[in-house]
Amino acid sequence: MNAAPGVPRALVLWFPDWPLVAAQLAGELPDRVPAAIMEKGLVAVCSGEARQAGVVRGLRLREAQSRCPDLVALPADAARDAREFEAVLAAVEASLPGVHAFRPGLCALRARGAARYYGREEDAGGAALEAAARLGLEARAGFADSVFAAEQAARSAGELAPLRIVAPGESAAFLSPLPIAALRDPKLASLLLRLGIRTLGDFAALPLADVRSRFGPEGLLAHAWARGEDPRPVVPRVPPTPLERVVDFEPGLDRVDQIAFALRPLAEDFVEGLRREGLACTELRVQITDDAGHRTERCWGHPRHFSVGDVIDRVRWQLQAADVGTPSGNWRTTGEALAAPVVLLRLLPERTDQLGLRGQALFGGVDERLDHGLRRLQSMLGHDSVLHPVEAGGRLLAERCLMLPWGEEPPSGVAAAAQRPWPGAIPAPLPATVFPEPVRVELLDAAADPVLVDARGHTSTPAWFKPALGKDRRAVQGWAGPWPILQRWWDPAQALRADRFQILDDDGDAWLLLGASGSWWAEARYD
């Protein structure tokens, strides 16, 4: 029996729990730990160890942690998932050309060409699984008359039998007993369940006209999936021009100056390859791997675009500051030996722009000279030697100003957080001197006892103030407060319960104080 007309037979390769796998490949998550990827406050993906502890998709973080106290939670990162999946696509294309990536963790190929090249569908599926196995990844493969049916076949394959083939013409029968949740559309699935439709076969039996009028275009597409007639085409992608560059050091190099010297040809090739494509790199990701298998990576920004010297500087700074081969992470000199030799270094253009949009101004100007001078200082003194302030969000004054190295853009979400109302934050005018870390002080009442604030906000009258431990005390001329701060009560590591005071001492200095349980700190001073 032949497949449905117009529906291409497909081979689908599925990588279970890909966001977690991508986080492990990126070095953000250790192996064999209960872990979950959080998206919009809910568990999107969880590991097998977490599932054994009772964690399932859709749980809120607190509920998941109550079931599994050792749960490691990471935020979803679509860029990381796509970046790590690119290497998988390249490996599959080496064995089976014509890959179509539907999303990170799921790709498809036209079954006819793969089966003709290898002789049988079983051999073609085995070649795809072998390509994934060479990367150390677990995958499932499925053949069927449509992409949706092939994906369901791959999902139903087991660890011992990772390939499942649905015979031509049997896709509708294969899909029929599957639960309606297989459509992966919670809103539609909930509605169908309330109507008594529990399987894909029940849904496929509905008249097409009724589905169109009741569920609209989305329901019509899901109805085609249930019938085994997925209209999505498998379009072989055009492999992108490789812009990243990788160098293997054999034997490994254990000194920063040696690595920086050996890196120059690679950096020149990296910048030249971008130039040939008419691109300029404005955000560079550097991955460094030592011979112990430890990998450190960092994303570097640039106010204009990276030159060869800029690339070498960023790698050198990362080697000097990163924990390559050692957990200490202390700053090193360029001639100091690393704890473990570096064996692999990868340069990836995280963000690019058209080269013509990133050139220097026609007549130069103060901004260009200033930028050149600041970057020169960074080159001589280190990446963190030149900082610029960025407005951020928070109730504490130290949180409202984020200091970033020159040339780096603020993390995503910082600008939006700065615009939030932040109830409990100090209103304008703000203090002129904000201490990077609160300074321990003493605030005493008339009996020279620490001023205390009870749960209802009642407090003794401040009478004496010591701006630093061991210093002479000053009389409090005026005061206002307390103003309570209660934030992140759900997170023991970041919870804060404190009270604020504004005081004026007899020297004429005004202070902003932060207190908790009779201990006081100076957060800022009004100069």
XYZ file of C-alpha atoms in Angstrom:
527
model
C 0.000 0.000 0.000
C 1.442 3.395 -0.947
C 1.640 6.594 1.055
C -1.011 9.255 0.750
C -0.613 11.319 -2.434
C 1.288 14.556 -2.032
C 2.625 13.669 1.424
C 6.392 13.028 1.467
C 7.694 10.050 3.376
C 10.088 11.339 6.002
C 12.882 10.265 8.301
C 12.826 12.195 11.586
C 15.705 12.285 14.038
C 14.694 13.288 17.569
C 17.010 14.059 20.485
C 15.211 13.617 23.824
C 15.418 16.483 26.324
C 17.542 18.545 23.956
C 17.553 21.782 26.038
C 19.124 19.829 28.910
C 21.605 18.166 26.560
C 22.536 21.559 25.104
C 23.121 22.949 28.602
C 25.412 20.011 29.371
C 27.317 20.469 26.106
C 27.731 24.153 26.947
C 29.200 23.256 30.334
C 26.345 24.904 32.251
C 25.040 21.676 33.761
C 26.832 18.592 35.149
C 25.846 15.115 34.054
C 23.656 12.760 36.039
C 21.950 15.346 38.252
C 18.247 16.097 38.674
C 17.787 19.151 36.490
C 15.051 21.139 34.813
C 14.798 23.868 32.194
C 12.409 26.621 33.289
C 10.349 28.658 30.845
C 7.873 31.318 31.996
C 8.149 30.025 35.552
C 7.205 26.441 34.625
C 9.202 23.258 34.067
C 9.626 22.885 30.307
C 12.066 19.936 30.282
C 13.354 17.755 33.112
C 15.992 15.054 33.320
C 15.385 11.387 34.045
C 16.727 11.794 37.586
C 14.220 14.608 38.164
C 11.366 12.561 36.715
C 12.188 9.722 39.098
C 11.751 12.177 41.965
C 8.300 13.181 40.709
C 9.097 16.286 38.656
C 6.987 16.631 35.515
C 6.509 19.270 32.830
C 4.256 22.161 33.771
C 5.161 22.326 37.461
C 6.101 25.611 39.057
C 9.622 25.874 40.418
C 8.641 25.737 44.092
C 6.487 22.648 43.554
C 9.274 20.961 41.583
C 11.816 21.771 44.321
C 9.482 20.437 47.001
C 9.421 17.112 45.165
C 13.151 17.161 44.407
C 15.153 19.427 46.801
C 18.383 18.830 44.840
C 16.844 20.036 41.585
C 19.141 22.216 39.474
C 17.040 24.756 37.563
C 18.281 26.632 34.495
C 16.423 29.240 32.437
C 15.494 28.388 28.862
C 17.977 29.675 26.287
C 16.901 29.309 22.661
C 20.216 30.685 21.390
C 22.170 28.058 23.329
C 19.919 25.259 22.049
C 20.339 26.352 18.430
C 24.086 26.937 18.774
C 24.777 23.462 20.149
C 22.417 21.812 17.646
C 24.353 23.250 14.715
C 27.180 20.754 15.305
C 24.634 17.911 15.294
C 23.185 19.042 11.961
C 26.664 19.186 10.445
C 27.406 15.634 11.653
C 24.132 14.267 10.250
C 24.686 16.051 6.932
C 28.046 14.305 6.603
C 26.172 10.976 6.426
C 22.762 12.004 5.075
C 22.662 15.269 3.085
C 19.460 17.259 2.888
C 18.639 17.916 6.545
C 15.711 20.137 7.490
C 15.889 21.463 11.078
C 12.385 22.059 12.436
C 13.673 23.172 15.836
C 16.706 22.443 18.042
C 16.514 18.748 18.887
C 14.346 17.736 15.921
C 15.333 17.413 12.266
C 13.977 15.571 9.251
C 15.157 14.205 5.916
C 13.420 12.945 2.822
C 13.187 9.224 3.313
C 13.274 8.306 -0.375
C 16.731 9.706 -1.112
C 18.257 8.343 2.101
C 16.791 4.868 1.535
C 17.949 4.745 -2.108
C 21.486 5.756 -1.129
C 21.822 3.183 1.669
C 19.633 0.513 0.075
C 17.030 0.223 2.824
C 15.294 2.506 5.305
C 16.755 0.464 8.157
C 20.287 1.200 6.967
C 19.547 4.898 6.429
C 18.108 5.211 9.919
C 21.101 3.368 11.335
C 23.465 5.797 9.604
C 21.639 8.778 11.136
C 21.762 7.227 14.608
C 25.431 6.380 14.177
C 26.205 10.018 13.276
C 24.585 11.108 16.549
C 26.361 8.377 18.509
C 29.744 9.581 17.258
C 29.010 12.851 19.056
C 28.126 10.959 22.229
C 24.428 11.827 21.927
C 21.335 9.726 22.413
C 18.842 9.923 19.543
C 15.685 8.261 18.245
C 14.736 7.850 14.577
C 11.420 7.203 12.892
C 10.165 6.611 9.326
C 6.581 7.356 8.320
C 4.475 8.886 5.549
C 4.558 12.399 7.075
C 6.772 14.460 9.324
C 4.316 14.361 12.234
C 3.871 10.600 12.010
C 7.637 10.081 11.719
C 8.179 12.255 14.794
C 5.676 10.172 16.766
C 7.426 7.007 15.557
C 10.761 8.390 16.794
C 9.235 9.340 20.143
C 7.792 5.865 20.547
C 11.154 4.184 19.861
C 12.979 2.812 22.882
C 16.529 2.920 24.154
C 17.229 -0.659 23.025
C 15.446 -0.185 19.679
C 15.986 3.488 18.778
C 14.621 3.125 15.222
C 10.950 2.583 14.404
C 9.635 2.261 10.864
C 5.964 2.723 10.064
C 5.192 0.909 6.833
C 3.966 2.972 3.853
C 0.245 3.599 4.064
C 0.061 2.650 7.748
C 0.663 6.088 9.278
C -3.031 6.819 9.970
C -3.465 3.456 11.697
C -0.274 4.019 13.696
C -1.440 7.451 14.866
C -5.008 6.428 15.645
C -4.530 5.073 19.224
C -2.184 7.873 20.333
C -3.577 10.290 22.949
C -4.752 13.691 21.833
C -1.906 15.250 23.853
C 0.460 14.087 21.101
C -0.621 17.150 19.114
C 1.414 19.232 21.629
C -1.243 21.948 21.659
C -2.534 22.154 25.257
C -5.365 24.541 24.430
C -6.730 22.396 21.584
C -6.154 19.159 23.509
C -8.067 20.489 26.529
C -11.018 21.467 24.340
C -11.082 18.130 22.527
C -10.957 16.209 25.807
C -13.961 18.154 27.089
C -15.767 17.133 23.904
C -14.979 13.476 24.593
C -12.290 13.130 21.900
C -9.395 11.311 23.534
C -7.324 9.832 20.688
C -5.992 11.029 17.356
C -8.204 8.455 15.653
C -11.320 10.021 17.193
C -10.187 13.446 16.025
C -9.334 12.211 12.507
C -12.849 10.739 12.171
C -14.483 14.173 12.503
C -15.815 15.666 9.247
C -13.413 18.138 7.696
C -16.041 20.855 7.336
C -16.945 20.634 11.045
C -13.302 20.876 12.078
C -12.792 23.936 9.877
C -15.833 25.758 11.234
C -15.261 24.832 14.894
C -11.478 24.935 15.346
C -10.218 27.222 12.586
C -6.910 26.961 10.677
C -4.962 25.628 13.674
C -7.463 22.856 14.216
C -7.463 22.054 10.503
C -3.676 21.593 10.555
C -3.887 19.357 13.629
C -6.635 17.346 11.901
C -4.317 16.754 8.938
C -1.602 15.574 11.338
C -4.026 13.123 12.954
C -4.904 11.726 9.505
C -1.202 11.233 8.710
C -1.194 13.967 6.070
C 1.204 16.525 7.491
C 1.468 19.289 4.836
C 4.819 20.565 6.105
C 7.486 20.009 3.443
C 10.986 18.711 4.113
C 13.182 21.355 2.519
C 16.893 20.529 2.608
C 18.735 23.422 4.144
C 21.662 25.131 2.504
C 24.552 24.585 4.920
C 25.681 28.009 6.153
C 29.177 29.239 5.469
C 31.220 28.225 8.524
C 32.176 31.425 10.309
C 33.496 29.898 13.513
C 37.120 28.880 13.822
C 38.655 26.103 15.921
C 42.264 25.363 16.777
C 43.582 22.188 18.427
C 46.800 22.437 20.392
C 48.797 19.201 20.288
C 50.442 19.069 22.735
C 48.412 21.408 24.909
C 49.719 24.856 25.804
C 49.792 25.933 29.431
C 50.892 29.577 29.229
C 48.771 32.555 28.275
C 51.442 34.224 26.140
C 52.060 30.995 24.202
C 48.365 30.593 23.452
C 47.989 34.257 22.445
C 50.948 33.946 20.066
C 49.653 30.711 18.517
C 46.163 32.203 18.191
C 47.063 35.046 15.812
C 46.738 33.033 12.528
C 43.348 31.745 13.677
C 42.172 35.241 14.648
C 43.281 36.622 11.276
C 41.419 33.827 9.472
C 38.340 34.446 11.650
C 38.166 38.169 10.898
C 38.998 37.654 7.191
C 36.288 35.002 6.835
C 33.711 37.423 8.187
C 34.999 40.183 5.895
C 34.580 37.965 2.823
C 30.927 37.539 3.769
C 30.536 41.288 4.262
C 30.067 40.876 8.001
C 31.571 42.345 11.152
C 31.491 40.562 14.507
C 29.998 42.678 17.286
C 29.626 39.892 19.860
C 32.187 37.095 20.168
C 31.874 33.833 22.067
C 35.144 32.205 23.131
C 35.192 28.547 24.212
C 38.337 27.134 25.846
C 38.803 23.455 26.711
C 41.684 22.033 28.731
C 43.067 18.506 28.656
C 40.973 17.549 31.705
C 37.806 18.108 29.666
C 36.825 21.277 31.502
C 35.348 23.961 29.264
C 34.963 27.641 29.978
C 33.202 30.056 27.679
C 32.304 33.710 27.680
C 30.525 36.103 25.360
C 32.347 39.385 24.671
C 30.806 42.532 23.248
C 32.397 45.327 21.250
C 31.144 48.903 20.698
C 32.062 48.724 16.986
C 33.445 45.411 15.709
C 36.254 42.985 16.521
C 39.635 43.337 14.898
C 42.393 40.720 15.064
C 43.967 42.424 18.049
C 40.614 42.657 19.817
C 40.033 38.916 19.394
C 43.464 38.070 20.822
C 42.946 40.460 23.745
C 39.618 38.864 24.675
C 41.088 35.376 24.608
C 44.032 36.514 26.721
C 41.762 38.189 29.275
C 39.583 35.105 29.469
C 42.612 32.890 30.041
C 43.940 35.216 32.725
C 40.649 35.499 34.587
C 38.803 32.244 33.889
C 39.012 29.033 35.887
C 40.814 27.028 33.187
C 42.069 23.950 34.986
C 41.578 25.368 38.483
C 38.572 26.258 40.649
C 40.227 29.363 42.064
C 39.774 31.673 39.067
C 42.556 34.049 40.213
C 43.949 36.597 37.761
C 47.149 35.364 36.107
C 50.029 37.062 34.394
C 50.631 36.209 30.747
C 53.722 34.159 31.588
C 52.145 32.205 34.429
C 51.445 28.538 33.794
C 47.849 27.371 33.733
C 46.827 24.539 36.017
C 45.899 22.412 32.984
C 47.084 22.784 29.368
C 44.592 24.148 26.841
C 43.945 21.700 24.016
C 41.091 23.363 22.093
C 39.981 26.930 21.461
C 36.891 27.935 19.480
C 35.843 31.389 18.232
C 32.140 31.827 17.405
C 30.534 35.030 16.082
C 27.543 35.314 18.391
C 26.239 38.479 16.726
C 27.201 40.029 13.411
C 26.284 43.123 11.445
C 26.821 44.370 7.905
C 30.400 45.495 7.579
C 29.441 48.816 5.977
C 27.352 49.731 9.011
C 30.269 49.252 11.388
C 33.021 51.349 9.817
C 34.602 54.435 11.344
C 33.083 57.850 10.820
C 34.285 59.743 7.752
C 35.982 62.535 9.687
C 36.634 60.714 12.949
C 35.636 62.597 16.095
C 35.900 62.652 19.864
C 33.863 59.481 20.292
C 36.211 57.409 18.145
C 39.308 58.738 19.876
C 37.752 58.114 23.267
C 36.767 54.587 22.301
C 40.256 53.884 20.956
C 41.867 55.196 24.146
C 39.605 53.194 26.446
C 40.172 50.000 24.475
C 43.913 50.659 24.637
C 43.662 50.935 28.406
C 41.759 47.657 28.505
C 44.462 46.005 26.424
C 47.149 47.118 28.863
C 45.333 46.818 32.202
C 42.707 44.141 31.653
C 39.113 43.847 30.571
C 37.611 45.000 33.881
C 39.889 48.050 34.179
C 37.478 50.372 32.310
C 33.872 50.275 33.466
C 30.778 52.246 32.504
C 27.512 52.515 34.461
C 24.202 51.116 33.268
C 20.877 51.821 34.949
C 19.391 48.644 36.393
C 16.423 47.727 38.575
C 16.228 46.965 42.275
C 15.261 48.319 45.682
C 18.808 48.609 47.014
C 20.831 51.479 45.619
C 23.808 49.253 44.805
C 21.514 47.140 42.606
C 20.284 50.149 40.624
C 23.671 50.838 39.036
C 25.356 48.039 37.099
C 29.012 48.539 36.188
C 29.999 46.818 32.933
C 33.353 46.587 31.122
C 33.672 49.075 28.286
C 32.229 47.714 25.055
C 29.868 45.181 26.644
C 26.119 45.477 26.366
C 23.980 44.969 29.473
C 22.426 41.509 29.946
C 18.988 40.948 28.510
C 16.202 42.198 30.740
C 18.259 44.872 32.525
C 16.654 47.787 30.644
C 13.151 46.429 31.261
C 13.900 45.905 34.974
C 15.087 49.503 35.289
C 11.677 50.758 34.088
C 9.665 48.818 36.661
C 8.105 50.730 39.560
C 9.977 48.813 42.338
C 7.740 49.627 45.336
C 9.891 50.312 48.387
C 12.768 51.858 46.428
C 14.172 55.210 47.599
C 12.624 58.045 45.578
C 14.542 60.982 44.121
C 16.666 62.831 45.014
C 19.029 59.921 45.473
C 22.184 60.009 47.650
C 25.345 61.235 45.949
C 27.623 58.596 47.512
C 26.498 54.973 47.235
C 28.812 52.427 48.827
C 29.599 49.396 46.613
C 29.121 47.237 49.702
C 27.110 48.447 52.721
C 29.376 49.708 55.536
C 28.809 48.323 59.042
C 27.720 51.105 61.462
C 25.951 51.421 64.805
C 22.615 53.083 65.492
C 21.879 53.402 69.225
C 19.022 54.685 71.362
C 19.317 56.948 74.416
C 20.400 53.972 76.558
C 23.206 53.144 74.070
C 21.421 49.965 73.019
C 21.016 49.011 69.328
C 17.856 50.394 67.772
C 15.385 47.594 67.107
C 12.354 47.476 64.806
C 9.554 45.026 65.630
C 7.264 43.252 63.182
C 4.706 46.101 63.344
C 7.307 48.767 62.529
C 7.553 50.134 66.069
C 11.033 51.304 66.994
C 12.971 53.012 69.739
C 14.134 56.573 69.094
C 17.614 56.790 67.492
C 19.881 58.976 69.617
C 23.467 58.090 68.711
C 25.205 57.091 65.504
C 28.651 55.606 64.899
C 29.659 55.906 61.220
C 32.217 53.085 61.625
C 32.992 50.521 64.280
C 35.405 51.939 66.840
C 34.771 55.594 65.871
C 33.369 58.269 68.167
C 29.632 58.394 68.233
C 27.625 61.327 66.983
C 24.290 62.631 68.164
C 21.323 62.052 65.862
C 19.763 65.443 65.073
C 16.913 64.140 62.939
C 15.619 60.881 61.552
C 12.844 59.399 59.421
C 11.594 55.867 59.034
C 11.509 52.956 59.298
C 10.560 51.816 55.800
C 10.398 48.019 55.573
C 11.895 45.993 52.708
C 10.664 42.456 52.143
C 11.740 40.829 48.885
C 12.429 37.376 47.466
C 10.966 35.686 50.519
C 10.544 32.526 48.432
C 14.306 32.228 47.771
C 16.332 31.571 50.964
C 19.602 32.429 49.210
C 18.450 35.916 48.108
C 15.723 36.754 50.626
C 15.942 40.157 52.303
C 14.003 41.417 55.329
C 15.276 44.789 56.490
C 14.290 48.332 57.475
C 15.535 51.666 56.184
C 16.265 54.837 58.136
C 17.321 58.304 57.064
C 19.280 60.147 59.764
C 21.091 63.457 60.165
C 24.033 63.517 62.600
C 25.416 66.491 64.503
C 28.225 66.927 61.931
C 25.600 67.763 59.316
C 25.982 64.490 57.403
C 22.852 62.702 56.206
C 22.883 58.916 55.918
C 20.717 56.173 54.469
C 20.844 53.163 56.795
C 19.738 49.580 56.377
C 19.028 47.492 59.482
C 18.032 43.980 60.427
C 17.843 42.354 63.887
C 19.667 45.220 65.572
C 22.564 45.281 63.080
C 22.949 48.370 60.901
C 24.743 49.207 57.674
C 25.219 52.473 55.836
C 23.897 52.058 52.314
C 24.647 55.606 51.137
C 25.472 59.144 52.258
C 23.780 62.387 51.174
C 26.686 64.688 50.284
